[in-house]
Amino acid sequence: MNSIPAPTIEYGTLAPLLVVFGAAVIGVLVEAFAPRYLRKSIHVPLTLLSLFGAFALVLVQVLRGNVPTAPVAMGAVAVDGPALFIWGVILVLSFVCVLLINDEGHFVASAAAVPGSADEEEAEAAGGGHTEVYPLVLFAVGGMLLFPASHDLLMMFVGLEVMSLPLYLLCGLARRRRLLSQEASMKYFLLGAFSSAFFLYGTAMVYGFAGTVSLPGINEAMARSASLDPILMLGLALLGVGLLFKIGAAPFHAWKPDVYQGAPTPITALMASGTLVAAVGAVLRVFWVGLGNLDWNWRPIIWGVAALTMIVGSILAITQTEIKRMLAYSSIAHAGFLLVGVMATFGSAEQNAVSLKAILFYLAVYGITTVGAFAVVTLVRDPGGEAGHLSRWAGLGKRAPVLAGVFAFFLLAFAGIPLTSGFFGKYAVFAAALNSGTQSGDSMGGWMAGLVVVGVVASAIAAFFYVRVIVLMFFSEPAADGPAIAVPSMGTVAVIAVSLLVTVGVGLYPESVLGVANDAAHSLFIR
């Protein structure tokens, strides 16, 4: 009788992932055994040190040149250059988001209590708090790391669920506007469950066609197939729905404004940055590695989704009167810009590396600017919580000129104004798309040029609502009962300062990040 061979696990290569998950498990044990008054003092250093340690391990692998040349963990995880770059970006974004989470006043004392009830007041008076937020964040971050590095669809589904389930809970823990927060959590859970079901059913369909869930195996099965199998096409459509939901692409975007508005703002910052980075990485992994032999079929669909996403995000943002909803629609538009880069796959391997470099660069600079913008939002407060309505931001430039100036700079970066990191991000993606269309040498070149034109028009529309907020802050008189500016903690100051320095620094010297992204882009595991 043949024995079952033991699995081979490259623990050193997977060390950043294991450190985050290990710290999350320790956090659960802290919740179970540590007294309540000690939990936060243990969780905060544990969470920050684990994220910093995982990032250091990523740097060690890169600097020593220990980037694997083949998938690890029995072919289930691809720790290639793009994965390591995305891991580093997610860990940095998560670290700064934890500094925001550590501030007091964001999370409810007792989520089980009815909003406004005596039980809730008693929990607040007793100084209760949900310290399990920290291990939940670590589990979500671990899922974000696994999701884009998965080399087969089952591992990707595991990463998707590990990333999403903690976020469903975290969205419902806002201290203020409890009903809105709980509504956001429920919507995110229900719609997220639907998207996960689509992804899993699509995985089953693709397995029925290819006989494997390995992404290179699926690609090879399609190369051997003489015709398009209906089961394959249905499976790919279902996979696409699940993935496009996670990045908030239209028409699967409806959850984003409600969830971003209702969730605690530090959790919104984590979702708007880390989750988007992870989801775009997973989209690249599936469409470039798994579906490379079917790009003639999926590219027209992604073209339509990208154009619709850019237009919907930019136009609907103009109608918003709530700052977090406006930033949510801005995030939808940026998801469309990133899909332009996903389209730019036709051409030589070098051209594909240029496109991948542009996407990685965009993810890095957009993520850090997003965290800085939401950090500013946490400081503008009304008696009932954060001052969400745009009318409350009128005259902020006269009440708090430094804070308003920083927020205005972040908005200009979102708009892609020159001398900001956002400008080079959009330029890199659009240039890669145009070059890809030129190299294709057929009608696709015209389609790519048309998509870039749509992107430029959407950027111009988006600039309007960004400038509208800036005008409101600096050219309107502040109301007598205007919002108060909270005294920022050292953590919030650090987050805003780092975000501002990166946004300015990369806007002036983009070569530093572009060089790292370029090195990462040349080691994507296609086979």
XYZ file of N, CA, C and O in Angstrom, residues 153-234:
328
model
N -7.407 28.281 -7.455
C -8.670 28.942 -7.129
C -9.178 28.593 -5.733
O -9.814 29.429 -5.086
N -8.908 27.398 -5.256
C -9.364 27.042 -3.913
C -8.615 27.835 -2.848
O -9.220 28.318 -1.883
N -7.303 27.971 -3.014
C -6.536 28.783 -2.073
C -6.987 30.235 -2.145
O -7.050 30.930 -1.125
N -7.329 30.700 -3.343
C -7.811 32.066 -3.491
C -9.146 32.253 -2.777
O -9.386 33.299 -2.159
N -9.998 31.250 -2.834
C -11.274 31.344 -2.118
C -11.047 31.397 -0.606
O -11.719 32.157 0.097
N -10.109 30.604 -0.111
C -9.778 30.650 1.314
C -9.291 32.045 1.700
O -9.718 32.626 2.709
N -8.391 32.597 0.883
C -7.910 33.954 1.162
C -9.024 34.975 1.123
O -9.066 35.895 1.948
N -9.948 34.825 0.173
C -11.081 35.745 0.070
C -11.925 35.729 1.326
O -12.313 36.779 1.854
N -12.211 34.534 1.839
C -13.061 34.439 3.028
C -12.343 34.905 4.288
O -12.935 35.576 5.140
N -11.068 34.564 4.411
C -10.316 34.998 5.597
C -10.190 36.518 5.611
O -10.200 37.144 6.683
N -10.100 37.129 4.452
C -10.043 38.586 4.362
C -11.397 39.214 4.662
O -11.486 40.238 5.361
N -12.470 38.620 4.169
C -13.780 39.275 4.202
C -14.507 39.112 5.529
O -15.121 40.065 6.020
N -14.472 37.921 6.111
C -15.290 37.666 7.305
C -14.971 38.616 8.461
O -15.891 39.145 9.096
N -13.686 38.865 8.790
C -13.431 39.851 9.858
C -13.930 41.249 9.506
O -14.397 41.983 10.394
N -13.857 41.625 8.229
C -14.312 42.962 7.837
C -15.824 43.107 8.002
O -16.314 44.191 8.322
N -16.583 42.033 7.768
C -18.026 42.097 7.991
C -18.324 42.489 9.436
O -19.220 43.295 9.704
N -17.567 41.914 10.364
C -17.768 42.231 11.777
C -17.291 43.642 12.107
O -17.975 44.401 12.807
N -16.125 43.997 11.623
C -15.531 45.290 11.965
C -16.382 46.456 11.476
O -16.410 47.515 12.097
N -17.087 46.267 10.355
C -17.912 47.349 9.811
C -19.075 47.699 10.732
O -19.619 48.805 10.654
N -19.492 46.789 11.595
C -20.641 47.041 12.454
C -20.301 47.522 13.848
O -21.175 47.539 14.720
N -19.071 47.939 14.086
C -18.630 48.298 15.438
C -18.415 49.792 15.633
O -17.739 50.198 16.579
N -18.975 50.629 14.771
C -18.785 52.073 14.927
C -19.448 52.570 16.208
O -20.564 52.162 16.555
N -18.782 53.475 16.889
C -19.330 53.999 18.140
C -20.478 54.962 17.887
O -21.470 54.960 18.624
N -20.360 55.784 16.865
C -21.401 56.739 16.519
C -22.227 56.200 15.358
O -21.762 55.376 14.586
N -23.453 56.680 15.245
C -24.337 56.250 14.151
C -24.388 54.736 14.086
O -24.127 54.112 13.054
N -24.769 54.137 15.220
C -24.716 52.691 15.355
C -25.601 51.979 14.344
O -25.211 50.963 13.755
N -26.819 52.479 14.164
C -27.730 51.806 13.235
C -27.183 51.835 11.819
O -27.293 50.854 11.074
N -26.585 52.953 11.426
C -25.986 53.051 10.104
C -24.830 52.068 9.971
O -24.648 51.422 8.921
N -24.051 51.925 11.041
C -22.925 51.001 11.028
C -23.410 49.556 10.930
O -22.860 48.751 10.153
N -24.427 49.210 11.691
C -24.945 47.842 11.643
C -25.591 47.545 10.293
O -25.484 46.428 9.776
N -26.242 48.540 9.716
C -26.809 48.364 8.380
C -25.697 48.117 7.359
O -25.825 47.254 6.478
N -24.611 48.867 7.474
C -23.484 48.682 6.565
C -22.900 47.285 6.704
O -22.577 46.627 5.699
N -22.775 46.825 7.947
C -22.235 45.493 8.177
C -23.119 44.417 7.558
O -22.633 43.480 6.916
N -24.431 44.553 7.736
C -25.353 43.565 7.192
C -25.341 43.572 5.659
O -25.335 42.517 5.010
N -25.324 44.759 5.058
C -25.277 44.835 3.594
C -23.986 44.216 3.063
O -24.010 43.460 2.074
N -22.899 44.535 3.696
C -21.616 44.004 3.246
C -21.588 42.484 3.368
O -21.100 41.774 2.478
N -22.136 41.978 4.473
C -22.160 40.530 4.679
C -23.018 39.825 3.631
O -22.596 38.837 3.025
N -24.215 40.323 3.405
C -25.122 39.664 2.463
C -24.582 39.722 1.038
O -24.538 38.705 0.331
N -24.166 40.906 0.598
C -23.652 41.025 -0.760
C -22.311 40.308 -0.912
O -22.031 39.706 -1.953
N -21.495 40.353 0.143
C -20.229 39.635 0.095
C -20.434 38.130 0.033
O -19.689 37.416 -0.649
N -21.450 37.634 0.740
C -21.753 36.201 0.677
C -22.191 35.807 -0.729
O -21.815 34.742 -1.239
N -22.986 36.663 -1.368
C -23.390 36.384 -2.747
C -22.167 36.324 -3.655
O -22.034 35.431 -4.496
N -21.271 37.302 -3.514
C -20.094 37.327 -4.390
C -19.204 36.114 -4.144
O -18.635 35.551 -5.098
N -19.073 35.692 -2.884
C -18.282 34.497 -2.589
C -18.914 33.259 -3.203
O -18.211 32.366 -3.704
N -20.251 33.199 -3.166
C -20.945 32.068 -3.776
C -20.713 32.048 -5.285
O -20.487 30.980 -5.881
N -20.759 33.200 -5.920
C -20.466 33.278 -7.349
C -19.052 32.766 -7.632
O -18.825 31.988 -8.571
N -18.091 33.210 -6.820
C -16.703 32.810 -7.028
C -16.552 31.299 -6.855
O -15.893 30.627 -7.668
N -17.143 30.740 -5.812
C -17.008 29.309 -5.559
C -17.702 28.481 -6.639
O -17.172 27.455 -7.091
N -18.878 28.919 -7.064
C -19.579 28.196 -8.124
C -18.797 28.290 -9.432
O -18.709 27.320 -10.197
N -18.211 29.445 -9.686
C -17.365 29.582 -10.864
C -16.159 28.665 -10.807
O -15.750 28.082 -11.828
N -15.568 28.518 -9.612
C -14.445 27.597 -9.442
C -14.853 26.169 -9.781
O -14.111 25.432 -10.450
N -16.042 25.763 -9.325
C -16.533 24.417 -9.625
C -16.718 24.220 -11.129
O -16.377 23.167 -11.684
N -17.263 25.238 -11.800
C -17.476 25.145 -13.242
C -16.139 25.027 -13.994
O -15.984 24.208 -14.909
N -15.175 25.845 -13.611
C -13.872 25.814 -14.273
C -13.180 24.478 -14.018
O -12.545 23.900 -14.913
N -13.328 23.949 -12.817
C -12.757 22.632 -12.515
C -13.407 21.550 -13.376
O -12.733 20.618 -13.846
N -14.709 21.680 -13.589
C -15.385 20.716 -14.447
C -14.835 20.727 -15.862
O -14.810 19.692 -16.536
N -14.384 21.864 -16.327
C -13.800 21.950 -17.675
C -12.349 21.489 -17.696
O -11.939 20.680 -18.537
N -11.541 22.029 -16.765
C -10.090 21.836 -16.832
C -9.604 20.626 -16.042
O -8.496 20.132 -16.290
N -10.389 20.141 -15.071
C -9.932 19.044 -14.237
C -8.903 19.458 -13.214
O -8.252 18.611 -12.598
N -8.718 20.760 -13.010
C -7.764 21.279 -12.044
C -8.205 22.675 -11.619
O -8.942 23.345 -12.355
N -7.778 23.071 -10.428
C -8.037 24.451 -9.977
C -6.764 25.285 -10.026
O -6.774 26.460 -9.659
N -5.658 24.696 -10.463
C -4.404 25.434 -10.608
C -4.532 26.440 -11.742
O -4.996 26.101 -12.836
N -4.106 27.667 -11.520
C -4.237 28.689 -12.556
C -3.436 28.349 -13.814
O -3.971 28.447 -14.931
N -2.163 27.935 -13.719
C -1.466 27.529 -14.945
C -2.118 26.311 -15.601
O -2.147 26.199 -16.833
N -2.644 25.387 -14.785
C -3.320 24.226 -15.341
C -4.557 24.604 -16.129
O -4.841 24.022 -17.189
N -5.304 25.577 -15.628
C -6.483 26.061 -16.349
C -6.066 26.700 -17.665
O -6.686 26.491 -18.716
N -4.996 27.477 -17.625
C -4.492 28.126 -18.839
C -4.081 27.090 -19.889
O -4.379 27.228 -21.083
N -3.411 26.043 -19.453
C -2.979 24.997 -20.378
C -4.170 24.223 -20.935
O -4.182 23.838 -22.111
N -5.191 23.966 -20.101
C -6.382 23.257 -20.576
C -7.099 24.071 -21.652
O -7.611 23.510 -22.630
N -7.136 25.385 -21.488
C -7.766 26.219 -22.515
C -6.953 26.217 -23.808
O -7.513 26.268 -24.904
N -5.616 26.141 -23.681
C -4.770 26.100 -24.882
C -5.001 24.810 -25.666
O -4.908 24.798 -26.902
N -5.306 23.712 -24.966
C -5.539 22.432 -25.634
C -6.943 22.323 -26.216
O -7.187 21.498 -27.089
N -7.854 23.146 -25.742
C -9.246 23.033 -26.180
C -9.416 23.657 -27.562
O -8.943 24.770 -27.830
N -10.109 22.932 -28.427
C -10.313 23.426 -29.793
C -11.471 24.404 -29.890
O -11.582 25.147 -30.860
N -12.362 24.409 -28.918
C -13.526 25.300 -28.945
C -13.818 25.787 -27.543
O -13.301 25.253 -26.556
N -14.653 26.801 -27.458
C -15.017 27.370 -26.168
C -16.137 26.538 -25.547
O -17.222 26.417 -26.116
N -15.851 25.978 -24.407
C -16.837 25.148 -23.714
C -17.806 26.043 -22.953
O -17.376 26.959 -22.246
N -19.120 25.818 -23.052
C -20.081 26.652 -22.297
C -19.858 26.615 -20.795
O -20.062 27.609 -20.101
N -19.429 25.449 -20.298
C -19.156 25.356 -18.856
C -18.012 26.285 -18.478
O -18.043 26.966 -17.446
N -16.979 26.326 -19.323
C -15.846 27.221 -19.059
C -16.295 28.673 -19.073
O -15.940 29.446 -18.160
N -17.065 29.074 -20.058
C -17.483 30.460 -20.164
C -18.357 30.867 -18.978
O -18.227 31.971 -18.443
N -19.266 29.956 -18.564
C -20.100 30.249 -17.399
C -19.239 30.361 -16.139
O -19.439 31.266 -15.314
